[in-house]
Amino acid sequence: MDYKASEHIQDLQYFGEFGGVNPSISDSSTYTFLSAKTMFDTFEGNTEGCYLYSRHSSPSNLYLGEAMAQLEGTESANVFASGMGAISAVVFQLCDTDDHIVCSRTIYGGTYAFLKNFVKKFNISTSFIDITDLDMVEQSITPKTKMIYCEAISNPLLEVADIAALSKLAKKHGIPLVVDNTFSPLNINAAQLGADIVIHSLTKFINGSSDCVAGAVCASSDFCLSLKDVNNGAGMLMGSTLDSLRAASILKNMRTLHIRIKKHSENALYLAQQFEKDGLKVVYPGLESHPGHKLMKSQMNPEYGFGGLLTLDVGSVDQANALMELMQTQKLGYLAVSLGFYKTLFSASGSSTSSEIPMEEQEALGLSQGLIRFSIGLDNNIHQTYLAMRSCMEKLGILNLSPSAID
Ligand code: PLP
C-alpha cells in the first residue's frame, strides 16, 4: 500500500484569522447571512462555504473532517461527538426497519450491544459471524442485508479482517463494507483496501491524550453529505455533534499521530516478543504465531508497525485483577479502559469493555476471563518496562523463570 496518509495530513495548511499557524476556532453555534436567499439556499444544501448552525457543520469540525479524510484517503469525512455517535449514525443512515446487518462476532462491546439489543426496537437484526470465514460471510447475506460490518483489528481479540476480500464480497452483493479502524489508524488504510465507509473512535490513538471522546466517519462525499441532510441525515438529526473546541484540539494532536503510532507499535512488538519467549499466552498481530500475521503484513503500512494493542491470558480473572493492580502500583500503567494514551492502559476485557457480550458467547469466541488487553504506552525504555512487568508476573506466580533465564 503506498498511500502516504501522514504526509497528506502534514500538508494540510490552514492559517488562523490573524495568520496563526493553527486555524481559528469557530466559537459560534449560529451564523449570519447577508441575504435571506442565501440562508434559504444553505438549508437546501446549495451553498458552498456557508455555515448555518453548528450541529450541521462548523469550520473547526470541517478542518478535522478534512484531516480524517486525508488519513483514510476518502473523498470526505464527518466528525461526531463520540465513536458510538459515528457508528449509530452510519447504522441508522443505511438501515430501515426490518433490515439486516452481517457483523463480525468479535467487536467492541458497545457496538455489539447496539447491534444486538438497541436496533431491535426498529426490527433491525444482526448476524454475528466469524468474519475470517468468507464463505460464512457470504452465506449470511440476505436480500435485506444493508452492510457488512467489522473492525480492521478487532476489540479485544485482535483478529485481523481481510478487508480486500470482504470488499469484493460486499461489492458482489451491492452492499457497503463498513470498517471500524479505531485500533489501527495509519497501520491500516481501510478505505484504500476497499472499505466503503471507515469509522474511527477519535477518543483513542488519534487524539491520544485521553481527555475527550469523539468519532469520525470517512466515506464518499455523497454519503457524508447524506449524514448531514437537514431532512434525513442521521448525523444532523440524532445530534451527536462534536464541539468546535474539541475538534480544534484533536486536530492539533493528530499532527503527531505518525510518531506516536510508530512508538506504540515498536513498544508493543518488543513486549509481545519477550512475553512469547517467556512462554506466556500473548496475542499480537506482529507475532508469527498470530493467525492473521501474514494477512496483516499484506495489508499494513510497514513503517507504522503492527499497532499498539496486545493481549495476555493469565488464566483467571483473579490473576488478571491481581496483576493489573500490582502493575498500577509499580507505575507501569493504569488499570483503565480505552487505548492510545502515552501511558500503558490495561483492563480485563471480559468483565469490562466486552461485558455486554454474554458469558457463553465470550467462551465461544475464545475470550477468556483471564485475558488482559494492553494498550502499550510510549515508554522511553521498554526493556526496563518489560523487566518490571516480568517481575510483577513472577511475584504472582504467573511466570516462573529460572535465574539463568533472566538477562
Ligand atoms: N470502536 C472501538 C473499536 C472501540 O474500542 C470503541 C470504544 O472503546 C468505540 C468504537 C466507541 O468509541 P467511543 O467510546 O469514542 O464512543
CSV table of C-alpha atoms and ligand atoms in Angstrom, one decimal:
chain,number,residue,atom,x,y,z
A,1,MET,CA,0.0,0.0,0.0
A,2,ASP,CA,1.6,3.3,-1.0
A,3,TYR,CA,-0.9,5.8,0.3
A,4,LYS,CA,1.1,8.3,2.4
A,5,ALA,CA,-1.6,9.4,4.9
A,6,SER,CA,0.6,11.2,7.3
A,7,GLU,CA,2.2,13.3,4.6
A,8,HIS,CA,-1.3,14.3,3.4
A,9,ILE,CA,-2.2,15.3,6.9
A,10,GLN,CA,1.0,17.3,7.5
A,11,ASP,CA,0.5,19.1,4.2
A,12,LEU,CA,-2.9,20.4,5.2
A,13,GLN,CA,-2.4,24.1,5.7
A,14,TYR,CA,-4.9,26.4,7.2
A,15,PHE,CA,-4.0,29.8,8.6
A,16,GLY,CA,-5.7,31.3,11.6
A,17,GLU,CA,-7.6,34.5,11.2
A,18,PHE,CA,-4.6,36.6,12.0
A,19,GLY,CA,-2.1,34.4,10.3
A,20,GLY,CA,-1.9,32.0,13.2
A,21,VAL,CA,-0.2,28.7,12.5
A,22,ASN,CA,-3.4,26.9,13.7
A,23,PRO,CA,-6.8,27.6,12.2
A,24,SER,CA,-9.0,29.9,14.2
A,25,ILE,CA,-11.5,28.0,16.4
A,26,SER,CA,-15.2,28.7,15.5
A,27,ASP,CA,-16.8,29.9,18.6
A,28,SER,CA,-20.4,30.1,17.3
A,29,SER,CA,-23.4,27.9,17.3
A,30,THR,CA,-25.1,30.0,14.6
A,31,TYR,CA,-24.0,32.1,11.6
A,32,THR,CA,-25.3,35.3,9.9
A,33,PHE,CA,-26.3,35.6,6.3
A,34,LEU,CA,-26.1,38.8,4.3
A,35,SER,CA,-29.2,37.9,2.4
A,36,ALA,CA,-32.2,35.8,3.3
A,37,LYS,CA,-32.0,34.0,0.0
A,38,THR,CA,-28.5,32.6,0.9
A,39,MET,CA,-29.9,31.3,4.1
A,40,PHE,CA,-32.7,29.5,2.2
A,41,ASP,CA,-30.2,28.1,-0.3
A,42,THR,CA,-28.0,26.9,2.6
A,43,PHE,CA,-30.9,25.0,4.1
A,44,GLU,CA,-31.4,23.4,0.7
A,45,GLY,CA,-27.8,22.4,0.7
A,46,ASN,CA,-26.9,24.5,-2.3
A,47,THR,CA,-24.2,26.9,-0.9
A,48,GLU,CA,-20.5,26.0,-0.6
A,49,GLY,CA,-18.6,27.6,2.2
A,50,CYS,CA,-21.6,28.8,4.2
A,51,TYR,CA,-22.4,27.8,7.7
A,52,LEU,CA,-25.9,27.5,9.0
A,53,TYR,CA,-25.8,26.1,12.5
A,54,SER,CA,-23.0,24.2,14.3
A,55,ARG,CA,-25.0,20.9,14.6
A,56,HIS,CA,-24.9,20.8,10.8
A,57,SER,CA,-21.3,21.9,10.4
A,58,SER,CA,-18.7,24.3,11.7
A,59,PRO,CA,-15.3,25.5,10.3
A,60,SER,CA,-13.4,23.7,13.1
A,61,ASN,CA,-15.3,20.4,12.5
A,62,LEU,CA,-14.7,20.7,8.8
A,63,TYR,CA,-10.9,21.1,9.3
A,64,LEU,CA,-10.8,18.0,11.5
A,65,GLY,CA,-13.1,16.2,9.0
A,66,GLU,CA,-10.7,17.1,6.2
A,67,ALA,CA,-7.7,15.7,8.1
A,68,MET,CA,-9.7,12.5,8.7
A,69,ALA,CA,-10.5,12.2,5.0
A,70,GLN,CA,-6.7,12.5,4.3
A,71,LEU,CA,-6.0,9.8,6.9
A,72,GLU,CA,-8.1,7.3,5.1
A,73,GLY,CA,-7.8,8.8,1.6
A,74,THR,CA,-11.6,9.2,1.2
A,75,GLU,CA,-13.4,12.0,-0.5
A,76,SER,CA,-14.8,13.3,2.7
A,77,ALA,CA,-15.3,12.7,6.4
A,78,ASN,CA,-17.7,13.9,9.1
A,79,VAL,CA,-16.8,14.2,12.8
A,80,PHE,CA,-19.0,13.2,15.7
A,81,ALA,CA,-19.2,13.6,19.5
A,82,SER,CA,-18.1,10.0,20.1
A,83,GLY,CA,-17.2,6.8,18.2
A,84,MET,CA,-20.6,5.4,19.2
A,85,GLY,CA,-22.2,8.6,17.7
A,86,ALA,CA,-20.4,7.8,14.4
A,87,ILE,CA,-21.4,4.1,14.5
A,88,SER,CA,-25.0,4.7,15.3
A,89,ALA,CA,-25.3,7.4,12.7
A,90,VAL,CA,-23.9,5.1,10.0
A,91,VAL,CA,-26.2,2.2,11.0
A,92,PHE,CA,-29.3,4.4,11.0
A,93,GLN,CA,-28.4,6.1,7.7
A,94,LEU,CA,-28.0,2.7,6.0
A,95,CYS,CA,-30.8,0.7,7.6
A,96,ASP,CA,-34.6,0.9,7.6
A,97,THR,CA,-37.0,-1.1,9.7
A,98,ASP,CA,-36.7,-4.9,9.1
A,99,ASP,CA,-33.2,-4.6,7.5
A,100,HIS,CA,-30.3,-6.9,8.4
A,101,ILE,CA,-26.6,-6.5,9.1
A,102,VAL,CA,-23.8,-9.0,8.8
A,103,CYS,CA,-21.3,-8.3,11.5
A,104,SER,CA,-18.1,-9.8,12.9
A,105,ARG,CA,-18.7,-11.6,16.2
A,106,THR,CA,-15.6,-10.0,17.7
A,107,ILE,CA,-16.2,-6.3,18.0
A,108,TYR,CA,-16.2,-3.6,20.7
A,109,GLY,CA,-18.8,-4.4,23.4
A,110,GLY,CA,-20.7,-1.1,22.9
A,111,THR,CA,-21.1,-1.8,19.2
A,112,TYR,CA,-22.2,-5.4,20.0
A,113,ALA,CA,-24.8,-4.1,22.4
A,114,PHE,CA,-26.1,-1.5,19.9
A,115,LEU,CA,-26.4,-4.0,17.1
A,116,LYS,CA,-27.7,-6.9,19.3
A,117,ASN,CA,-30.1,-5.1,21.5
A,118,PHE,CA,-30.8,-1.5,20.7
A,119,VAL,CA,-31.6,-1.7,16.9
A,120,LYS,CA,-34.1,-4.4,17.7
A,121,LYS,CA,-36.5,-1.6,18.5
A,122,PHE,CA,-36.5,-0.9,14.8
A,123,ASN,CA,-36.7,-4.6,13.9
A,124,ILE,CA,-33.1,-4.4,12.5
A,125,SER,CA,-31.4,-7.8,13.0
A,126,THR,CA,-27.7,-8.7,13.0
A,127,SER,CA,-26.0,-12.0,12.2
A,128,PHE,CA,-22.8,-12.1,14.3
A,129,ILE,CA,-20.3,-14.3,12.4
A,130,ASP,CA,-16.7,-15.3,12.1
A,131,ILE,CA,-15.5,-12.6,9.7
A,132,THR,CA,-12.4,-14.6,8.7
A,133,ASP,CA,-14.7,-17.3,7.3
A,134,LEU,CA,-15.6,-15.7,3.9
A,135,ASP,CA,-18.0,-18.5,3.0
A,136,MET,CA,-19.9,-17.9,6.1
A,137,VAL,CA,-19.9,-14.1,5.5
A,138,GLU,CA,-21.4,-14.7,2.0
A,139,GLN,CA,-24.0,-17.3,3.2
A,140,SER,CA,-25.2,-14.8,5.9
A,141,ILE,CA,-26.0,-12.1,3.3
A,142,THR,CA,-29.8,-11.9,2.6
A,143,PRO,CA,-31.8,-9.6,0.3
A,144,LYS,CA,-32.4,-7.5,3.5
A,145,THR,CA,-28.7,-7.1,4.3
A,146,LYS,CA,-27.6,-3.5,4.2
A,147,MET,CA,-23.9,-3.7,5.2
A,148,ILE,CA,-21.0,-6.0,6.2
A,149,TYR,CA,-19.5,-4.5,9.4
A,150,CYS,CA,-16.2,-5.4,11.1
A,151,GLU,CA,-13.2,-3.9,12.8
A,152,ALA,CA,-9.9,-3.9,10.9
A,153,ILE,CA,-8.2,-5.3,14.1
A,154,SER,CA,-10.9,-6.5,16.4
A,155,ASN,CA,-11.5,-5.5,20.0
A,156,PRO,CA,-10.4,-7.3,22.1
A,157,LEU,CA,-9.2,-10.5,20.3
A,158,LEU,CA,-7.1,-8.6,17.8
A,159,GLU,CA,-8.5,-10.7,14.9
A,160,VAL,CA,-7.4,-9.3,11.5
A,161,ALA,CA,-10.1,-8.7,8.9
A,162,ASP,CA,-9.3,-9.4,5.2
A,163,ILE,CA,-10.6,-6.0,4.0
A,164,ALA,CA,-9.9,-6.5,0.3
A,165,ALA,CA,-11.6,-9.9,0.3
A,166,LEU,CA,-14.6,-8.6,2.3
A,167,SER,CA,-14.8,-5.6,0.0
A,168,LYS,CA,-15.0,-7.9,-3.0
A,169,LEU,CA,-17.8,-9.8,-1.4
A,170,ALA,CA,-19.7,-6.6,-0.4
A,171,LYS,CA,-19.4,-5.3,-4.0
A,172,LYS,CA,-20.6,-8.6,-5.5
A,173,HIS,CA,-23.8,-8.2,-3.3
A,174,GLY,CA,-24.1,-4.4,-3.9
A,175,ILE,CA,-23.8,-3.5,-0.2
A,176,PRO,CA,-21.2,-1.3,1.6
A,177,LEU,CA,-18.3,-2.7,3.7
A,178,VAL,CA,-18.1,-0.7,6.9
A,179,VAL,CA,-14.8,-1.0,8.8
A,180,ASP,CA,-14.1,0.4,12.3
A,181,ASN,CA,-10.4,1.2,12.1
A,182,THR,CA,-10.0,2.6,15.6
A,183,PHE,CA,-7.3,0.1,16.6
A,184,SER,CA,-5.1,0.7,13.5
A,185,PRO,CA,-5.0,4.3,12.3
A,186,LEU,CA,-2.1,4.7,9.8
A,187,ASN,CA,-1.2,1.0,10.4
A,188,ILE,CA,-4.0,0.0,8.0
A,189,ASN,CA,-5.6,2.3,5.4
A,190,ALA,CA,-9.0,0.5,5.3
A,191,ALA,CA,-10.5,2.7,2.6
A,192,GLN,CA,-7.5,2.1,0.3
A,193,LEU,CA,-8.1,-1.6,0.7
A,194,GLY,CA,-11.7,-1.3,-0.4
A,195,ALA,CA,-13.8,-0.3,2.7
A,196,ASP,CA,-16.6,2.0,1.6
A,197,ILE,CA,-17.1,3.6,5.0
A,198,VAL,CA,-14.4,3.8,7.7
A,199,ILE,CA,-15.3,4.7,11.2
A,200,HIS,CA,-12.9,5.9,13.9
A,201,SER,CA,-13.3,6.5,17.6
A,202,LEU,CA,-11.0,9.6,17.8
A,203,THR,CA,-11.1,9.1,21.6
A,204,LYS,CA,-8.2,6.6,21.2
A,205,PHE,CA,-5.0,6.8,19.3
A,206,ILE,CA,-6.0,9.7,17.0
A,207,ASN,CA,-6.5,12.2,19.9
A,208,GLY,CA,-4.0,10.2,22.0
A,209,SER,CA,-4.4,12.2,25.2
A,210,SER,CA,-7.4,10.5,26.8
A,211,ASP,CA,-9.1,13.9,27.5
A,212,CYS,CA,-12.2,13.7,25.4
A,213,VAL,CA,-14.5,11.4,23.4
A,214,ALA,CA,-15.0,11.9,19.6
A,215,GLY,CA,-15.6,10.0,16.4
A,216,ALA,CA,-15.5,10.2,12.7
A,217,VAL,CA,-16.9,8.7,9.5
A,218,CYS,CA,-14.7,8.7,6.4
A,219,ALA,CA,-16.6,8.0,3.2
A,220,SER,CA,-17.7,9.4,-0.2
A,221,SER,CA,-18.8,13.0,-0.4
A,222,ASP,CA,-22.4,11.8,-1.1
A,223,PHE,CA,-22.5,9.6,2.0
A,224,CYS,CA,-21.0,12.3,4.2
A,225,LEU,CA,-23.5,14.9,2.8
A,226,SER,CA,-26.4,12.4,3.4
A,227,LEU,CA,-25.4,12.2,7.0
A,228,LYS,CA,-25.8,16.0,7.3
A,229,ASP,CA,-29.0,16.3,5.3
A,230,VAL,CA,-31.5,18.5,7.3
A,231,ASN,CA,-34.4,16.2,6.4
A,232,ASN,CA,-33.0,12.7,6.7
A,233,GLY,CA,-29.4,12.9,7.9
A,234,ALA,CA,-28.7,10.7,11.0
A,235,GLY,CA,-25.7,12.9,11.9
A,236,MET,CA,-27.8,16.1,11.7
A,237,LEU,CA,-31.0,14.7,13.3
A,238,MET,CA,-29.6,12.5,16.0
A,239,GLY,CA,-27.4,15.3,17.1
A,240,SER,CA,-24.1,13.7,18.2
A,241,THR,CA,-22.2,16.8,17.2
A,242,LEU,CA,-18.6,17.4,18.2
A,243,ASP,CA,-17.9,20.7,19.9
A,244,SER,CA,-15.6,23.0,17.9
A,245,LEU,CA,-13.1,23.5,20.7
A,246,ARG,CA,-12.6,19.7,20.9
A,247,ALA,CA,-12.4,19.4,17.2
A,248,ALA,CA,-9.6,22.0,17.2
A,249,SER,CA,-7.6,20.3,20.0
A,250,ILE,CA,-8.0,16.8,18.3
A,251,LEU,CA,-6.7,18.3,15.1
A,252,LYS,CA,-3.6,19.6,16.9
A,253,ASN,CA,-2.9,16.2,18.5
A,254,MET,CA,-3.4,14.4,15.2
A,255,ARG,CA,-0.3,16.1,13.8
A,256,THR,CA,1.9,13.8,15.9
A,257,LEU,CA,-0.1,10.7,15.2
A,258,HIS,CA,2.6,9.2,12.9
A,259,ILE,CA,5.3,9.5,15.6
A,260,ARG,CA,3.1,8.1,18.3
A,261,ILE,CA,1.8,5.1,16.3
A,262,LYS,CA,5.4,4.1,15.4
A,263,LYS,CA,6.4,4.2,19.1
A,264,HIS,CA,3.3,2.4,20.3
A,265,SER,CA,3.9,-0.3,17.7
A,266,GLU,CA,7.6,-0.6,18.4
A,267,ASN,CA,7.0,-1.0,22.2
A,268,ALA,CA,4.1,-3.5,21.7
A,269,LEU,CA,6.2,-5.7,19.4
A,270,TYR,CA,9.1,-5.7,21.8
A,271,LEU,CA,6.9,-6.8,24.8
A,272,ALA,CA,5.0,-9.3,22.7
A,273,GLN,CA,8.2,-11.0,21.5
A,274,GLN,CA,9.6,-11.1,25.1
A,275,PHE,CA,6.4,-12.4,26.6
A,276,GLU,CA,6.2,-15.1,23.9
A,277,LYS,CA,9.8,-16.1,24.6
A,278,ASP,CA,8.8,-16.4,28.3
A,279,GLY,CA,6.1,-18.9,27.4
A,280,LEU,CA,3.2,-16.5,28.1
A,281,LYS,CA,-0.1,-16.7,26.2
A,282,VAL,CA,0.4,-13.5,24.3
A,283,VAL,CA,-1.6,-12.4,21.2
A,284,TYR,CA,-0.2,-9.7,18.9
A,285,PRO,CA,-0.6,-9.4,15.1
A,286,GLY,CA,3.2,-8.8,14.8
A,287,LEU,CA,4.0,-12.3,16.1
A,288,GLU,CA,4.3,-15.1,13.5
A,289,SER,CA,2.1,-17.2,15.8
A,290,HIS,CA,-0.8,-14.9,15.3
A,291,PRO,CA,-3.3,-16.5,12.8
A,292,GLY,CA,-3.7,-13.1,11.0
A,293,HIS,CA,0.0,-12.3,10.9
A,294,LYS,CA,0.5,-12.9,7.1
A,295,LEU,CA,-2.7,-11.1,6.3
A,296,MET,CA,-1.7,-8.2,8.5
A,297,LYS,CA,1.7,-8.0,6.7
A,298,SER,CA,0.0,-7.9,3.4
A,299,GLN,CA,-2.4,-5.0,4.2
A,300,MET,CA,-0.4,-2.9,6.6
A,301,ASN,CA,1.8,0.2,6.1
A,302,PRO,CA,5.1,-1.4,7.4
A,303,GLU,CA,6.6,1.9,8.7
A,304,TYR,CA,3.8,2.1,11.3
A,305,GLY,CA,4.2,-1.5,12.6
A,306,PHE,CA,1.5,-3.8,13.9
A,307,GLY,CA,-0.2,-1.5,16.3
A,308,GLY,CA,-0.2,-0.7,20.0
A,309,LEU,CA,-2.6,-3.4,21.3
A,310,LEU,CA,-1.7,-6.8,22.7
A,311,THR,CA,-3.5,-9.3,24.9
A,312,LEU,CA,-2.1,-11.6,27.6
A,313,ASP,CA,-4.1,-14.5,29.0
A,314,VAL,CA,-3.1,-15.0,32.6
A,315,GLY,CA,-5.5,-17.9,33.3
A,316,SER,CA,-8.2,-16.4,35.6
A,317,VAL,CA,-10.0,-13.2,36.4
A,318,ASP,CA,-8.4,-13.2,39.9
A,319,GLN,CA,-4.9,-13.5,38.5
A,320,ALA,CA,-5.7,-10.8,35.9
A,321,ASN,CA,-7.0,-8.4,38.6
A,322,ALA,CA,-4.1,-9.0,40.9
A,323,LEU,CA,-1.6,-8.4,38.1
A,324,MET,CA,-3.3,-5.2,36.9
A,325,GLU,CA,-3.4,-3.8,40.5
A,326,LEU,CA,0.2,-4.7,41.0
A,327,MET,CA,1.4,-3.2,37.7
A,328,GLN,CA,-0.5,0.0,38.6
A,329,THR,CA,1.2,0.3,42.0
A,330,GLN,CA,4.5,-0.2,40.2
A,331,LYS,CA,3.7,2.7,37.9
A,332,LEU,CA,3.7,0.5,34.8
A,333,GLY,CA,0.4,1.9,33.6
A,334,TYR,CA,-3.2,2.4,34.6
A,335,LEU,CA,-6.0,-0.1,35.3
A,336,ALA,CA,-8.3,1.7,32.9
A,337,VAL,CA,-10.4,1.0,29.8
A,338,SER,CA,-9.7,2.8,26.5
A,339,LEU,CA,-6.5,3.0,24.5
A,340,GLY,CA,-4.0,5.2,22.7
A,341,PHE,CA,-2.7,7.0,25.8
A,342,TYR,CA,1.0,7.8,26.4
A,343,LYS,CA,0.8,5.5,29.5
A,344,THR,CA,0.0,1.8,29.1
A,345,LEU,CA,-3.6,1.1,29.9
A,346,PHE,CA,-4.9,-2.4,30.8
A,347,SER,CA,-8.2,-3.9,31.5
A,348,ALA,CA,-9.7,-7.4,31.7
A,349,SER,CA,-11.9,-7.3,28.6
A,350,GLY,CA,-14.4,-10.0,29.6
A,351,SER,CA,-15.5,-8.1,32.7
A,352,SER,CA,-15.1,-4.6,31.2
A,353,THR,CA,-15.3,-3.4,27.6
A,354,SER,CA,-16.7,-6.7,26.4
A,355,SER,CA,-19.0,-7.4,29.4
A,356,GLU,CA,-22.0,-6.7,27.1
A,357,ILE,CA,-21.3,-10.0,25.4
A,358,PRO,CA,-23.0,-12.8,27.3
A,359,MET,CA,-20.6,-15.2,29.0
A,360,GLU,CA,-21.4,-18.2,26.7
A,361,GLU,CA,-20.7,-16.1,23.7
A,362,GLN,CA,-17.4,-14.9,25.2
A,363,GLU,CA,-16.4,-18.5,25.7
A,364,ALA,CA,-17.4,-19.5,22.2
A,365,LEU,CA,-15.2,-16.6,20.9
A,366,GLY,CA,-12.3,-17.7,23.0
A,367,LEU,CA,-12.4,-14.6,25.2
A,368,SER,CA,-11.2,-16.0,28.5
A,369,GLN,CA,-11.8,-14.3,31.8
A,370,GLY,CA,-8.1,-14.1,32.4
A,371,LEU,CA,-7.5,-12.1,29.2
A,372,ILE,CA,-5.9,-8.7,29.8
A,373,ARG,CA,-6.0,-6.2,26.9
A,374,PHE,CA,-3.0,-3.9,27.0
A,375,SER,CA,-2.7,-0.6,25.1
A,376,ILE,CA,1.0,-0.2,25.2
A,377,GLY,CA,2.3,3.3,26.0
A,378,LEU,CA,5.1,5.5,24.7
A,379,ASP,CA,7.6,4.3,27.3
A,380,ASN,CA,11.1,5.5,26.5
A,381,ASN,CA,12.8,2.4,27.9
A,382,ILE,CA,10.6,-0.5,27.0
A,383,HIS,CA,13.2,-3.1,28.1
A,384,GLN,CA,13.0,-1.7,31.6
A,385,THR,CA,9.2,-1.8,31.4
A,386,TYR,CA,9.4,-5.4,30.4
A,387,LEU,CA,11.7,-6.3,33.3
A,388,ALA,CA,9.3,-4.6,35.7
A,389,MET,CA,6.2,-6.3,34.2
A,390,ARG,CA,8.0,-9.7,34.4
A,391,SER,CA,8.9,-9.1,38.0
A,392,CYS,CA,5.2,-8.5,38.7
A,393,MET,CA,4.2,-11.7,37.0
A,394,GLU,CA,6.9,-13.6,38.9
A,395,LYS,CA,5.7,-12.2,42.2
A,396,LEU,CA,2.2,-13.5,41.4
A,397,GLY,CA,3.4,-16.9,40.2
A,398,ILE,CA,2.1,-16.2,36.6
A,399,LEU,CA,5.7,-16.6,35.4
A,400,ASN,CA,8.3,-19.0,36.7
A,401,LEU,CA,11.7,-18.2,35.3
A,402,SER,CA,14.9,-19.9,36.4
A,403,PRO,CA,17.6,-17.3,37.4
A,404,SER,CA,19.6,-18.2,34.3
A,405,ALA,CA,16.8,-17.2,32.0
A,406,ILE,CA,16.9,-13.7,33.4
A,407,ASP,CA,19.2,-11.4,31.5
B,1,PLP,N1,-14.9,1.2,18.3
B,1,PLP,C1,-14.0,0.6,19.0
B,1,PLP,C2,-13.1,-0.4,18.4
B,1,PLP,C3,-13.8,0.9,20.4
B,1,PLP,O1,-12.9,0.3,21.1
B,1,PLP,C4,-14.7,1.9,20.9
B,1,PLP,C5,-14.6,2.3,22.4
B,1,PLP,O2,-13.9,1.7,23.2
B,1,PLP,C6,-15.6,2.5,20.1
B,1,PLP,C7,-15.7,2.2,18.8
B,1,PLP,C8,-16.5,3.6,20.7
B,1,PLP,O3,-15.9,4.8,20.7
B,1,PLP,P1,-16.3,6.0,21.8
B,1,PLP,O4,-16.0,5.4,23.1
B,1,PLP,O5,-15.5,7.1,21.3
B,1,PLP,O6,-17.8,6.2,21.6
